[in-house]
């Protein structure tokens, strides 16, 4: 067990491990929990005329699904930052999911998905995606929210190569485009996800917010991870 912990802390510092695990777990709980609670409730379609003009392009599913690897890499890079920066980022990340949960429960939204012809590889990918991911939990888009967090969490960090920071921005934008070209989301969902990420990232830098997060983190780390040493 100690050897495994040593390997893991070689990738992510001990103080970043719990926030990383909790962020993933809470994200899944919010998404799945909202669907379990509000899945059968009336949903509102906020699709606009502009959304209907955006073409459906199944190959963008490659970006839509490929972003999961992007999330893993960038959240690990963010969890490797200094303890204060980790607390600030993940405090904002937590707040964003709380807001998402409230939105999904207070005003559930949906959209109109196109009929997909069964011929073609990417059409089959989209049919499978639609089958496992219902048209709910749309506003704000968690896909756009998390991808934008991946970018702003590295924004301005000189220790990260400039080319990768640029790539993170570009890929986050591509993810946002993929959500509307695969008809998984509408434009308002994208805007909501980006704005929520920026707002919560800013709020997370408030001393009272990240300080409270740090206190909870210290208690958890003290009990689970740091019995043999200090941060």
Short mmCIF file of C-alpha atoms in Angstrom, two decimals:
data_model
loop_
_atom_site.label_atom_id
_atom_site.label_comp_id
_atom_site.label_asym_id
_atom_site.label_seq_id
_atom_site.Cartn_x
_atom_site.Cartn_y
_atom_site.Cartn_z
CA UNK A 1 0.00 0.00 0.00
CA UNK A 2 2.85 2.33 0.88
CA UNK A 3 4.54 1.61 -2.43
CA UNK A 4 1.37 2.44 -4.37
CA UNK A 5 0.99 5.68 -2.44
CA UNK A 6 4.60 6.56 -3.21
CA UNK A 7 4.03 6.01 -6.93
CA UNK A 8 0.83 8.09 -6.90
CA UNK A 9 2.39 10.96 -4.96
CA UNK A 10 5.22 10.91 -7.49
CA UNK A 11 2.63 11.88 -10.09
CA UNK A 12 0.48 14.19 -7.95
CA UNK A 13 1.54 15.67 -4.59
CA UNK A 14 -0.32 14.29 -1.58
CA UNK A 15 -2.17 17.57 -1.08
CA UNK A 16 -3.42 17.41 -4.69
CA UNK A 17 -4.56 13.80 -4.66
CA UNK A 18 -7.74 14.21 -2.60
CA UNK A 19 -8.97 17.28 -4.55
CA UNK A 20 -8.39 15.42 -7.81
CA UNK A 21 -10.26 12.29 -6.70
CA UNK A 22 -13.06 14.31 -5.14
CA UNK A 23 -13.47 16.48 -8.25
CA UNK A 24 -13.98 13.41 -10.44
CA UNK A 25 -16.33 11.75 -7.93
CA UNK A 26 -18.42 14.88 -7.35
CA UNK A 27 -18.69 15.55 -11.07
CA UNK A 28 -20.08 12.04 -11.62
CA UNK A 29 -22.42 12.41 -8.64
CA UNK A 30 -23.80 15.72 -9.92
CA UNK A 31 -24.35 14.47 -13.46
CA UNK A 32 -25.79 11.11 -12.49
CA UNK A 33 -27.66 12.37 -9.46
CA UNK A 34 -29.42 15.16 -11.36
CA UNK A 35 -30.52 12.64 -13.99
CA UNK A 36 -31.85 10.25 -11.36
CA UNK A 37 -33.81 13.01 -9.60
CA UNK A 38 -35.06 15.10 -12.52
CA UNK A 39 -34.96 12.61 -15.39
CA UNK A 40 -38.74 12.37 -15.61
CA UNK A 41 -39.47 16.03 -14.90
CA UNK A 42 -40.64 18.41 -17.66
CA UNK A 43 -37.64 19.70 -19.62
CA UNK A 44 -37.39 23.01 -21.48
CA UNK A 45 -35.99 23.27 -25.00
CA UNK A 46 -33.92 26.47 -25.24
CA UNK A 47 -32.69 25.76 -28.76
CA UNK A 48 -32.51 28.93 -30.87
CA UNK A 49 -32.90 29.60 -34.59
CA UNK A 50 -29.11 29.96 -34.77
CA UNK A 51 -28.69 26.49 -33.31
CA UNK A 52 -30.84 25.07 -36.08
CA UNK A 53 -28.49 26.62 -38.65
CA UNK A 54 -25.45 24.82 -37.24
CA UNK A 55 -24.80 21.68 -39.31
CA UNK A 56 -24.75 18.26 -37.71
CA UNK A 57 -21.27 16.80 -38.26
CA UNK A 58 -20.73 13.34 -36.68
CA UNK A 59 -16.89 13.29 -37.04
CA UNK A 60 -16.72 15.94 -34.30
CA UNK A 61 -17.58 13.10 -31.94
CA UNK A 62 -13.83 12.41 -32.00
CA UNK A 63 -13.25 15.69 -30.18
CA UNK A 64 -16.33 15.34 -27.98
CA UNK A 65 -15.19 11.93 -26.72
CA UNK A 66 -11.46 12.59 -26.94
CA UNK A 67 -11.72 15.42 -24.46
CA UNK A 68 -11.80 12.93 -21.57
CA UNK A 69 -8.08 12.27 -22.07
CA UNK A 70 -7.55 16.05 -22.22
CA UNK A 71 -9.33 16.44 -18.89
CA UNK A 72 -7.23 13.76 -17.22
CA UNK A 73 -3.91 15.25 -18.35
CA UNK A 74 -4.77 18.86 -17.50
CA UNK A 75 -6.37 18.16 -14.14
CA UNK A 76 -3.26 16.20 -13.15
CA UNK A 77 -1.06 19.11 -14.26
CA UNK A 78 -3.22 21.49 -12.22
CA UNK A 79 -3.14 19.19 -9.17
CA UNK A 80 0.68 19.32 -9.36
CA UNK A 81 0.75 23.07 -8.77
CA UNK A 82 1.43 24.71 -5.41
CA UNK A 83 -0.93 23.92 -2.56
CA UNK A 84 -2.52 27.37 -2.56
CA UNK A 85 -3.17 27.23 -6.31
CA UNK A 86 -4.59 23.71 -5.99
CA UNK A 87 -7.00 24.84 -3.27
CA UNK A 88 -8.06 27.89 -5.28
CA UNK A 89 -8.69 25.90 -8.44
CA UNK A 90 -10.53 22.99 -6.89
CA UNK A 91 -12.60 25.25 -4.65
CA UNK A 92 -13.82 26.98 -7.81
CA UNK A 93 -14.29 23.61 -9.51
CA UNK A 94 -16.47 22.43 -6.62
CA UNK A 95 -18.58 25.59 -6.65
CA UNK A 96 -19.19 25.20 -10.38
CA UNK A 97 -20.65 21.72 -9.92
CA UNK A 98 -22.93 22.94 -7.14
CA UNK A 99 -24.27 25.59 -9.53
CA UNK A 100 -24.66 22.95 -12.26
CA UNK A 101 -26.68 20.73 -9.93
CA UNK A 102 -28.98 23.61 -9.02
CA UNK A 103 -29.48 24.49 -12.70
CA UNK A 104 -30.25 20.88 -13.65
CA UNK A 105 -32.85 20.61 -10.90
CA UNK A 106 -34.42 24.08 -11.00
CA UNK A 107 -34.61 24.44 -14.78
CA UNK A 108 -34.04 21.11 -16.59
CA UNK A 109 -33.32 21.60 -20.28
CA UNK A 110 -33.26 19.45 -23.39
CA UNK A 111 -32.74 19.83 -27.13
CA UNK A 112 -33.82 18.30 -30.43
CA UNK A 113 -31.53 15.61 -31.74
CA UNK A 114 -31.40 14.77 -35.44
CA UNK A 115 -32.19 11.44 -36.97
CA UNK A 116 -28.89 9.69 -37.68
CA UNK A 117 -28.56 7.39 -40.67
CA UNK A 118 -27.11 4.00 -39.62
CA UNK A 119 -24.49 3.94 -42.42
CA UNK A 120 -20.98 5.12 -41.62
CA UNK A 121 -18.54 4.77 -38.73
CA UNK A 122 -19.10 8.21 -37.16
CA UNK A 123 -22.86 7.88 -37.54
CA UNK A 124 -22.63 4.66 -35.55
CA UNK A 125 -20.56 6.45 -32.91
CA UNK A 126 -23.23 9.15 -32.61
CA UNK A 127 -26.04 6.58 -32.39
CA UNK A 128 -24.18 4.86 -29.54
CA UNK A 129 -23.51 8.20 -27.83
CA UNK A 130 -27.16 9.22 -28.03
CA UNK A 131 -28.16 5.83 -26.64
CA UNK A 132 -26.08 6.16 -23.47
CA UNK A 133 -26.33 9.93 -22.94
CA UNK A 134 -29.87 11.29 -22.69
CA UNK A 135 -30.69 14.82 -23.84
CA UNK A 136 -30.68 16.33 -20.36
CA UNK A 137 -28.26 18.07 -17.97
CA UNK A 138 -27.58 20.51 -20.78
CA UNK A 139 -27.40 24.01 -19.28
CA UNK A 140 -24.66 24.74 -18.48
CA UNK A 141 -22.59 22.30 -20.50
CA UNK A 142 -20.25 20.34 -18.24
CA UNK A 143 -18.23 19.40 -21.32
CA UNK A 144 -17.54 23.07 -22.00
CA UNK A 145 -17.18 23.90 -18.31
CA UNK A 146 -14.52 21.27 -17.59
CA UNK A 147 -12.66 21.90 -20.85
CA UNK A 148 -12.51 25.62 -20.11
CA UNK A 149 -11.29 24.87 -16.58
CA UNK A 150 -8.54 22.78 -18.20
CA UNK A 151 -7.44 25.88 -20.08
CA UNK A 152 -7.76 28.57 -17.40
CA UNK A 153 -6.16 26.30 -14.80
CA UNK A 154 -2.93 26.51 -16.84
CA UNK A 155 -3.40 30.02 -18.19
CA UNK A 156 -0.41 32.19 -17.35
CA UNK A 157 1.53 29.34 -15.75
CA UNK A 158 5.09 29.85 -16.97
CA UNK A 159 6.16 26.40 -15.77
CA UNK A 160 3.88 24.91 -18.43
CA UNK A 161 5.29 25.18 -22.00
CA UNK A 162 3.65 27.94 -23.99
CA UNK A 163 2.74 25.57 -26.82
CA UNK A 164 0.77 23.37 -24.47
CA UNK A 165 -1.08 26.30 -22.92
CA UNK A 166 -1.96 27.39 -26.46
CA UNK A 167 -3.06 23.87 -27.32
CA UNK A 168 -5.26 23.75 -24.21
CA UNK A 169 -7.04 26.92 -25.29
CA UNK A 170 -7.49 25.64 -28.84
CA UNK A 171 -8.72 22.23 -27.75
CA UNK A 172 -11.16 23.75 -25.24
CA UNK A 173 -12.64 25.83 -28.08
CA UNK A 174 -12.86 22.73 -30.28
CA UNK A 175 -14.71 20.88 -27.52
CA UNK A 176 -17.20 23.74 -27.33
CA UNK A 177 -17.70 23.54 -31.09
CA UNK A 178 -18.09 19.76 -30.92
CA UNK A 179 -20.95 20.03 -28.42
CA UNK A 180 -23.10 21.97 -30.89
CA UNK A 181 -22.03 20.18 -34.10
CA UNK A 182 -22.88 16.81 -32.55
CA UNK A 183 -26.16 18.32 -31.31
CA UNK A 184 -25.35 17.36 -27.75
CA UNK A 185 -25.82 20.97 -26.65
CA UNK A 186 -27.05 24.33 -27.84
CA UNK A 187 -25.21 27.65 -27.95
CA UNK A 188 -26.57 28.90 -24.62
CA UNK A 189 -25.20 25.76 -22.93
CA UNK A 190 -21.73 26.54 -24.28
CA UNK A 191 -21.81 30.17 -23.18
CA UNK A 192 -23.10 29.14 -19.76
CA UNK A 193 -20.32 26.59 -19.30
CA UNK A 194 -17.54 29.05 -20.20
CA UNK A 195 -18.92 31.89 -18.09
CA UNK A 196 -19.51 29.62 -15.11
CA UNK A 197 -15.92 28.35 -15.28
CA UNK A 198 -14.53 31.90 -15.37
CA UNK A 199 -16.76 33.13 -12.54
CA UNK A 200 -16.10 30.16 -10.25
CA UNK A 201 -12.38 30.26 -11.01
CA UNK A 202 -12.39 33.92 -9.93
CA UNK A 203 -14.48 33.27 -6.81
CA UNK A 204 -12.26 30.34 -5.85
CA UNK A 205 -9.35 32.77 -5.44
CA UNK A 206 -11.16 34.53 -2.60
CA UNK A 207 -9.26 33.84 0.62
CA UNK A 208 -12.37 32.84 2.54
CA UNK A 209 -13.40 30.37 -0.16
CA UNK A 210 -10.10 28.63 -0.81
CA UNK A 211 -9.15 28.95 2.86
CA UNK A 212 -12.23 26.97 3.88
CA UNK A 213 -11.42 24.39 1.21
CA UNK A 214 -7.85 24.15 2.51
CA UNK A 215 -9.04 23.51 6.07
CA UNK A 216 -11.20 20.61 4.95
CA UNK A 217 -8.37 19.30 2.77
CA UNK A 218 -5.90 19.43 5.66
CA UNK A 219 -8.25 17.39 7.85
CA UNK A 220 -8.77 14.75 5.18
CA UNK A 221 -5.10 14.57 4.27
CA UNK A 222 -4.16 14.37 7.93
CA UNK A 223 -6.36 11.32 8.37
CA UNK A 224 -5.85 9.50 5.07
CA UNK A 225 -2.62 10.48 3.39
CA UNK A 226 -0.17 12.19 5.69
CA UNK A 227 0.17 9.90 8.69
CA UNK A 228 3.79 9.30 7.81
CA UNK A 229 4.79 12.88 7.06
CA UNK A 230 3.67 16.40 6.26
CA UNK A 231 2.66 18.21 3.09
#
